[in-house]
């Protein structure tokens, strides 16, 4: 039987995502009510610019006093889509204190203070859902948190930022340089005026922290995630990747150690074989590859950003939280019982592609090979090209630790025959 008293929802933020949430709540009101078991009523919208015309939203619902809105005491759910750390953090905890559950799309806040927010939700017997914080419309958080709750996840490998994937895809498919591809992404609206959060990997690192925490039942904060941007990736790197049958992606990688005693989380550009499913992810799309004991390999693919896709994930959480509200229950909270240590990047083991500028004379290859051997890094393949006294030497290693590779490169730079290290890139997905 349908409950007649509506569930009251407050919306914090009414930008690209928030306006779509409000629109869907209005246009799909009957369907949402049928799925939830009660009508859903938009009870208030907190914004910074109250004079802006917001189509489909009753102006009487608009306020600039977000604190007063979340303190009303009659709200069932607060939807937070303003982003950033403050005032979002205070508004969310205040919402819990005044009786509301929360749906958030705030990856940065969850990556930094997820444990504290979960604790606040538990203290007040409320829900904290955040499917929209990672990979837009792609169902990922709930499958990891619920569908795979009986399995052991060993690895999460993914493209979780549409802007960077668009740029790298353009560089790969057209031969464009980084700046040229970035300019096109900006013109098309895929990149912000200041793209730092995307191209330097901050956005992906926040998402990696959230994914690792859920996948491994361990608290992983943003500071635990090793991060490298993609601004130094060149057309020459793509040419080298193609010679290896690879392409280059900015990847978020969360792994359980082989002995199961620790985990790692990292974001960086990497070469992946064209045969890997992630290699075919084009444009601004996202995809995440999950490997677990029982279910094997799973891939989640779709639009990872944008107003409507992200709003879809928000509304999915809203329906789940509203159902819990009606039933007097809460959904799954934080699961951090494993409490595994997060290993530093130096202990991560992977393959490497190293491009060196060297003197074109006899004995260079032997010197370079000796340095690798002295540091315990095994060489898989070597390719050398030379002309007019200068040469390039491309070395692909077998799996080695990041620390061992770092020591190798430092020693290589001291060789008289090595003019410089042109590029270093990890090789993943094999």
Coordinates of C-alpha atoms in Angstrom, one line a residue:
X1 CA 0.0 0.0 0.0
X2 CA 1.3 3.5 -0.9
X3 CA 2.1 5.7 2.1
X4 CA 0.3 9.1 1.6
X5 CA 2.7 11.2 3.7
X6 CA 5.5 12.3 1.3
X7 CA 9.2 11.8 2.1
X8 CA 10.8 15.2 2.2
X9 CA 14.1 15.8 0.4
X10 CA 16.4 18.8 0.5
X11 CA 18.9 19.5 -2.2
X12 CA 22.2 21.1 -1.5
X13 CA 23.5 22.5 -4.7
X14 CA 21.6 23.1 -8.0
X15 CA 24.2 23.2 -10.6
X16 CA 24.6 20.8 -13.5
X17 CA 24.0 17.7 -11.4
X18 CA 21.6 19.2 -8.8
X19 CA 19.3 20.7 -11.5
X20 CA 19.1 17.3 -13.2
X21 CA 18.2 15.6 -9.8
X22 CA 15.4 18.1 -9.3
X23 CA 14.1 17.7 -12.9
X24 CA 14.0 13.9 -12.6
X25 CA 12.3 14.1 -9.2
X26 CA 9.6 16.2 -10.9
X27 CA 9.2 14.4 -14.2
X28 CA 9.4 10.9 -12.8
X29 CA 7.5 11.7 -9.6
X30 CA 4.8 9.0 -10.1
X31 CA 7.4 6.3 -11.0
X32 CA 9.6 7.2 -8.0
X33 CA 6.6 7.1 -5.7
X34 CA 5.6 3.6 -7.0
X35 CA 9.2 2.3 -6.6
X36 CA 9.7 3.8 -3.1
X37 CA 6.2 3.2 -1.7
X38 CA 5.6 6.9 -0.9
X39 CA 5.6 10.2 -2.7
X40 CA 8.8 12.2 -2.7
X41 CA 8.6 15.9 -2.1
X42 CA 11.4 18.5 -2.9
X43 CA 11.3 20.5 0.4
X44 CA 14.1 22.9 -0.2
X45 CA 17.0 23.8 -2.4
X46 CA 20.2 25.5 -1.1
X47 CA 22.1 27.6 -3.6
X48 CA 24.7 30.4 -3.7
X49 CA 22.9 32.5 -6.3
X50 CA 19.2 32.7 -5.5
X51 CA 18.3 35.1 -8.3
X52 CA 19.3 32.6 -11.1
X53 CA 16.2 31.2 -12.9
X54 CA 15.9 27.5 -12.3
X55 CA 13.4 26.0 -14.6
X56 CA 10.9 23.6 -12.9
X57 CA 11.9 24.6 -9.4
X58 CA 9.4 26.6 -7.2
X59 CA 11.3 29.8 -6.3
X60 CA 9.8 29.6 -2.8
X61 CA 11.9 26.5 -2.2
X62 CA 15.2 28.2 -2.9
X63 CA 17.4 29.5 -0.1
X64 CA 20.9 30.6 0.5
X65 CA 20.9 29.3 4.1
X66 CA 21.9 25.7 3.7
X67 CA 22.5 25.3 7.5
X68 CA 19.0 26.4 8.3
X69 CA 17.6 24.0 5.7
X70 CA 19.4 20.9 7.0
X71 CA 18.4 21.9 10.6
X72 CA 14.6 21.9 9.8
X73 CA 14.1 18.6 11.5
X74 CA 11.4 17.3 9.1
X75 CA 13.6 16.2 6.3
X76 CA 14.0 12.5 5.4
X77 CA 16.9 12.8 3.0
X78 CA 19.5 15.4 2.2
X79 CA 21.1 15.2 -1.3
X80 CA 24.5 16.9 -1.2
X81 CA 25.9 17.9 -4.7
X82 CA 27.9 21.0 -3.8
X83 CA 31.3 19.3 -3.7
X84 CA 34.4 20.3 -1.8
X85 CA 35.3 19.8 1.9
X86 CA 33.5 22.7 3.6
X87 CA 30.7 23.5 4.1
X88 CA 29.7 20.1 2.7
X89 CA 31.2 18.2 5.7
X90 CA 29.5 20.3 8.3
X91 CA 26.2 20.3 6.4
X92 CA 26.2 16.5 6.1
X93 CA 26.9 15.9 9.8
X94 CA 24.3 18.5 10.7
X95 CA 21.8 16.7 8.6
X96 CA 22.5 13.4 10.5
X97 CA 22.1 15.2 13.8
X98 CA 18.7 16.6 12.8
X99 CA 17.3 13.3 11.6
X100 CA 18.0 13.0 7.8
X101 CA 19.9 10.4 5.9
X102 CA 22.3 11.7 3.2
X103 CA 23.0 11.0 -0.5
X104 CA 26.3 12.5 -1.7
X105 CA 28.3 12.8 -4.9
X106 CA 31.3 14.3 -3.0
X107 CA 34.3 12.2 -3.9
X108 CA 36.9 14.5 -2.4
X109 CA 35.1 14.7 1.0
X110 CA 34.5 10.9 1.1
X111 CA 38.1 10.2 0.2
X112 CA 39.4 12.5 3.0
X113 CA 36.8 12.0 5.7
X114 CA 34.7 9.0 4.8
X115 CA 35.4 7.2 8.1
X116 CA 34.2 10.2 10.2
X117 CA 31.1 10.6 8.0
X118 CA 30.2 6.9 8.3
X119 CA 30.7 7.1 12.1
X120 CA 28.3 10.1 12.3
X121 CA 25.7 8.3 10.2
X122 CA 25.9 5.2 12.4
X123 CA 25.8 7.3 15.6
X124 CA 22.5 8.8 14.5
X125 CA 21.1 5.7 12.9
X126 CA 21.0 7.2 9.3
X127 CA 22.2 6.2 5.9
X128 CA 25.1 7.6 3.9
X129 CA 25.0 6.6 0.2
X130 CA 27.4 7.8 -2.5
X131 CA 27.1 5.8 -5.7
X132 CA 27.5 9.1 -7.7
X133 CA 30.9 9.9 -6.2
X134 CA 32.7 7.4 -8.4
X135 CA 32.2 6.9 -12.2
X136 CA 28.9 8.8 -12.7
X137 CA 26.1 6.6 -13.8
X138 CA 28.1 3.3 -13.7
X139 CA 26.8 1.1 -10.9
X140 CA 30.0 0.4 -9.0
X141 CA 29.8 1.2 -5.3
X142 CA 26.7 -0.9 -4.7
X143 CA 28.0 -4.0 -6.5
X144 CA 31.3 -3.8 -4.6
X145 CA 29.6 -3.1 -1.3
X146 CA 26.6 -5.5 -1.6
X147 CA 26.7 -7.8 -4.7
X148 CA 30.3 -8.8 -4.0
X149 CA 30.0 -8.8 -0.2
X150 CA 30.4 -12.6 -0.2
X151 CA 33.4 -12.6 -2.5
X152 CA 37.1 -11.6 -2.1
X153 CA 38.1 -8.8 -4.3
X154 CA 41.8 -8.8 -5.3
X155 CA 42.1 -6.0 -7.8
X156 CA 40.2 -3.0 -9.1
X157 CA 41.7 -1.5 -12.2
X158 CA 39.9 1.3 -14.0
X159 CA 39.6 4.5 -16.0
X160 CA 37.6 6.7 -13.7
X161 CA 38.1 10.2 -15.2
X162 CA 36.4 11.0 -18.5
X163 CA 38.4 14.2 -19.2
X164 CA 41.8 12.4 -19.1
X165 CA 40.5 9.4 -21.1
X166 CA 39.2 11.8 -23.8
X167 CA 42.6 13.6 -24.0
X168 CA 44.7 10.3 -24.2
X169 CA 42.3 8.8 -26.7
X170 CA 42.7 11.8 -29.0
X171 CA 46.5 11.6 -28.6
X172 CA 46.3 7.9 -29.5
X173 CA 43.9 8.1 -32.4
X174 CA 45.1 11.3 -34.1
X175 CA 48.7 11.7 -33.1
X176 CA 47.9 15.0 -31.4
X177 CA 50.1 16.4 -28.7
X178 CA 49.0 16.8 -25.1
X179 CA 48.2 20.5 -25.3
X180 CA 46.3 20.2 -28.6
X181 CA 44.1 17.3 -27.2
X182 CA 43.5 19.3 -24.0
X183 CA 42.4 22.4 -26.0
X184 CA 39.9 20.2 -27.8
X185 CA 38.6 18.7 -24.6
X186 CA 38.1 22.2 -23.2
X187 CA 36.3 23.5 -26.3
X188 CA 33.9 20.5 -26.1
X189 CA 33.2 21.1 -22.4
X190 CA 35.0 17.9 -21.2
X191 CA 37.7 19.8 -19.4
X192 CA 37.3 22.6 -16.9
X193 CA 39.0 26.0 -17.4
X194 CA 41.5 24.8 -14.8
X195 CA 41.9 21.1 -15.5
X196 CA 44.4 20.4 -12.8
X197 CA 42.2 18.1 -10.7
X198 CA 41.7 15.9 -13.7
X199 CA 45.0 15.9 -15.6
X200 CA 47.2 15.7 -12.4
X201 CA 45.2 12.7 -11.1
X202 CA 43.6 14.3 -8.0
X203 CA 40.1 13.4 -9.1
X204 CA 41.0 9.8 -9.9
X205 CA 43.0 9.4 -6.7
X206 CA 39.9 10.4 -4.6
X207 CA 37.9 7.8 -6.4
X208 CA 40.7 5.2 -6.0
X209 CA 40.6 5.8 -2.2
X210 CA 36.9 5.2 -2.1
X211 CA 37.1 2.0 -4.3
X212 CA 40.0 0.5 -2.3
X213 CA 38.3 1.1 1.0
X214 CA 35.1 -0.7 -0.1
X215 CA 36.8 -3.5 -2.1
X216 CA 39.3 -4.4 0.7
X217 CA 37.2 -3.6 3.8
X218 CA 40.0 -1.2 4.9
X219 CA 40.2 2.5 5.5
X220 CA 42.0 4.1 2.6
X221 CA 42.4 7.9 2.6
X222 CA 43.3 10.2 -0.2
X223 CA 46.8 10.6 1.3
X224 CA 47.3 6.8 1.0
X225 CA 46.9 6.9 -2.8
X226 CA 50.1 7.4 -4.9
X227 CA 49.3 9.9 -7.6
X228 CA 51.0 10.9 -10.9
X229 CA 49.5 13.1 -13.5
X230 CA 49.5 12.6 -17.3
X231 CA 50.8 16.0 -18.5
X232 CA 54.2 14.5 -19.4
X233 CA 52.7 11.9 -21.8
X234 CA 53.9 12.6 -25.3
X235 CA 53.2 11.5 -28.8
X236 CA 56.5 9.6 -28.7
X237 CA 55.2 7.6 -25.8
X238 CA 52.2 6.6 -27.8
X239 CA 54.4 5.6 -30.7
X240 CA 56.4 3.3 -28.4
X241 CA 53.2 1.9 -26.9
X242 CA 51.9 1.0 -30.4
X243 CA 55.2 -0.8 -31.2
X244 CA 54.5 -2.9 -28.1
X245 CA 50.8 -3.5 -29.1
X246 CA 49.6 -1.2 -26.3
X247 CA 47.9 2.1 -25.7
X248 CA 48.2 4.5 -22.8
X249 CA 45.5 5.2 -20.2
X250 CA 45.4 7.1 -16.9
X251 CA 44.5 4.2 -14.5
X252 CA 43.3 4.0 -10.9
X253 CA 44.7 0.7 -9.6
X254 CA 43.8 -0.8 -6.2
X255 CA 45.4 -4.2 -5.4
X256 CA 45.6 -6.7 -2.6
X257 CA 49.2 -8.0 -2.1
X258 CA 49.9 -11.5 -3.2
X259 CA 50.0 -12.7 0.5
X260 CA 46.9 -10.8 1.3
X261 CA 48.6 -8.9 4.1
X262 CA 48.4 -5.4 2.6
X263 CA 46.9 -3.3 -0.1
X264 CA 48.0 -0.6 -2.5
X265 CA 46.2 2.2 -4.2
X266 CA 47.7 4.3 -7.0
X267 CA 46.9 6.5 -10.0
X268 CA 49.2 7.0 -12.9
X269 CA 49.5 6.7 -16.7
X270 CA 50.3 3.2 -17.9
X271 CA 50.6 1.2 -21.1
X272 CA 48.0 -1.5 -21.4
X273 CA 47.8 -4.2 -24.1
X274 CA 45.3 -3.6 -26.9
X275 CA 43.8 -6.9 -26.0
X276 CA 42.8 -5.7 -22.6
X277 CA 39.1 -4.6 -22.3
X278 CA 40.1 -1.2 -20.9
X279 CA 42.1 -0.4 -24.1
X280 CA 38.9 -0.1 -26.1
X281 CA 37.3 2.5 -23.8
X282 CA 37.2 5.6 -25.9
X283 CA 36.3 9.3 -25.5
X284 CA 35.0 10.5 -22.2
X285 CA 33.8 7.1 -21.1
X286 CA 34.8 5.3 -17.9
X287 CA 35.3 1.6 -17.2
X288 CA 36.4 -0.3 -14.2
X289 CA 37.7 -3.9 -14.2
X290 CA 37.2 -5.9 -11.0
X291 CA 39.0 -9.2 -10.3
X292 CA 37.8 -11.4 -7.4
X293 CA 38.2 -15.0 -6.3
X294 CA 34.7 -16.4 -7.0
X295 CA 33.2 -14.2 -9.7
X296 CA 36.5 -13.8 -11.6
X297 CA 36.7 -10.8 -13.9
X298 CA 33.9 -8.2 -14.1
X299 CA 33.9 -5.0 -16.1
X300 CA 31.6 -2.0 -15.5
X301 CA 31.4 0.5 -18.4
X302 CA 29.5 3.7 -19.2
X303 CA 29.4 7.5 -19.0
X304 CA 31.4 8.6 -16.0
X305 CA 30.4 12.2 -15.7
X306 CA 27.8 14.7 -16.8
X307 CA 24.6 16.0 -15.3
X308 CA 22.1 13.3 -16.3
X309 CA 24.4 10.3 -15.8
X310 CA 25.5 11.5 -12.3
X311 CA 21.9 12.4 -11.4
X312 CA 20.8 8.9 -12.3
X313 CA 23.2 7.5 -9.7
X314 CA 22.0 10.1 -7.1
X315 CA 18.4 9.1 -7.8
X316 CA 19.2 5.4 -7.4
X317 CA 20.7 6.1 -4.0
X318 CA 17.7 8.3 -3.1
X319 CA 15.3 5.4 -3.9
X320 CA 17.3 3.0 -1.8
X321 CA 17.6 5.4 1.2
X322 CA 13.9 6.3 1.0
X323 CA 12.9 2.7 1.0
X324 CA 15.1 2.2 4.1
X325 CA 13.4 5.2 5.7
X326 CA 9.9 3.8 5.2
X327 CA 11.0 0.4 6.5
X328 CA 12.7 1.9 9.6
X329 CA 16.1 0.3 8.6
X330 CA 19.4 1.4 7.3
X331 CA 21.6 0.0 4.5
X332 CA 25.2 -1.2 4.8
X333 CA 27.6 1.3 6.5
X334 CA 31.4 1.3 6.5
X335 CA 33.1 -2.1 6.4
X336 CA 36.7 -1.6 7.6
X337 CA 37.1 -4.8 9.7
X338 CA 40.1 -6.0 7.7
X339 CA 42.2 -2.9 8.6
X340 CA 44.9 -3.9 6.2
X341 CA 48.0 -1.7 6.0
X342 CA 48.4 0.4 2.8
X343 CA 51.9 -0.3 1.3
X344 CA 54.0 2.5 -0.1
X345 CA 54.5 2.9 -3.8
X346 CA 58.1 1.7 -3.5
X347 CA 56.8 -1.9 -2.8
X348 CA 54.5 -2.0 -5.8
X349 CA 55.7 -4.6 -8.4
X350 CA 54.9 -4.1 -12.1
X351 CA 56.6 -4.0 -15.5
X352 CA 58.3 -0.9 -16.8
X353 CA 58.9 0.7 -20.2
X354 CA 62.0 3.0 -20.1
X355 CA 63.3 5.1 -23.0
X356 CA 66.9 6.3 -22.7
X357 CA 68.9 8.7 -24.9
X358 CA 72.4 7.2 -25.2
X359 CA 75.6 7.6 -27.1
X360 CA 75.6 5.6 -30.3
X361 CA 78.8 3.6 -29.7
X362 CA 79.8 0.0 -28.8
X363 CA 79.4 -1.2 -25.2
X364 CA 76.4 1.1 -24.3
X365 CA 73.9 -1.8 -24.2
X366 CA 76.2 -3.8 -22.0
X367 CA 76.7 -1.0 -19.6
X368 CA 72.9 -0.4 -19.3
X369 CA 72.2 -4.1 -18.9
X370 CA 74.8 -4.3 -16.1
X371 CA 73.1 -1.5 -14.2
X372 CA 69.7 -3.3 -14.4
X373 CA 71.3 -6.6 -13.3
X374 CA 73.0 -4.9 -10.3
X375 CA 69.7 -3.6 -9.1
X376 CA 67.9 -6.9 -9.5
X377 CA 65.7 -5.7 -12.4
X378 CA 65.3 -8.3 -15.1
X379 CA 65.1 -7.1 -18.7
X380 CA 62.4 -8.5 -21.0
X381 CA 63.2 -6.8 -24.3
X382 CA 65.5 -4.1 -25.6
X383 CA 65.2 -2.0 -28.8
X384 CA 68.0 0.3 -30.0
X385 CA 68.1 2.9 -32.8
X386 CA 71.0 5.2 -33.6
X387 CA 72.2 7.8 -36.0
X388 CA 75.0 10.4 -36.0
X389 CA 76.4 9.5 -32.7
X390 CA 73.2 9.6 -30.8
X391 CA 70.8 6.7 -30.1
X392 CA 67.6 5.8 -28.3
X393 CA 67.4 2.7 -26.2
X394 CA 64.0 1.3 -25.1
X395 CA 64.0 -1.2 -22.3
X396 CA 61.0 -3.2 -21.2
X397 CA 61.5 -5.0 -17.9
X398 CA 60.0 -8.0 -16.3
X399 CA 58.1 -7.3 -13.0
X400 CA 60.1 -5.2 -10.5
X401 CA 59.4 -3.1 -7.5
X402 CA 59.1 0.6 -7.9
X403 CA 62.0 1.1 -5.4
X404 CA 64.3 -1.2 -7.4
X405 CA 63.4 0.6 -10.7
X406 CA 64.0 4.0 -9.0
X407 CA 67.5 2.8 -7.9
X408 CA 68.2 1.6 -11.4
X409 CA 67.2 4.8 -13.1
X410 CA 69.3 6.8 -10.6
X411 CA 72.3 4.7 -11.5
X412 CA 71.7 5.0 -15.2
X413 CA 71.7 8.8 -15.0
X414 CA 75.3 8.6 -13.7
X415 CA 76.6 6.7 -16.8
X416 CA 78.6 8.9 -19.2
X417 CA 77.0 7.1 -22.1
X418 CA 73.4 7.9 -21.0
X419 CA 72.4 11.4 -22.2
X420 CA 69.1 11.3 -20.4
X421 CA 66.0 9.4 -19.4
X422 CA 63.3 10.4 -22.0
X423 CA 60.4 8.6 -20.3
X424 CA 59.4 6.0 -17.8
X425 CA 56.0 4.3 -17.9
X426 CA 54.5 1.4 -16.2
X427 CA 53.0 -1.5 -18.1
X428 CA 49.8 -2.9 -16.6
X429 CA 47.0 -5.2 -17.5
X430 CA 48.9 -8.4 -18.2

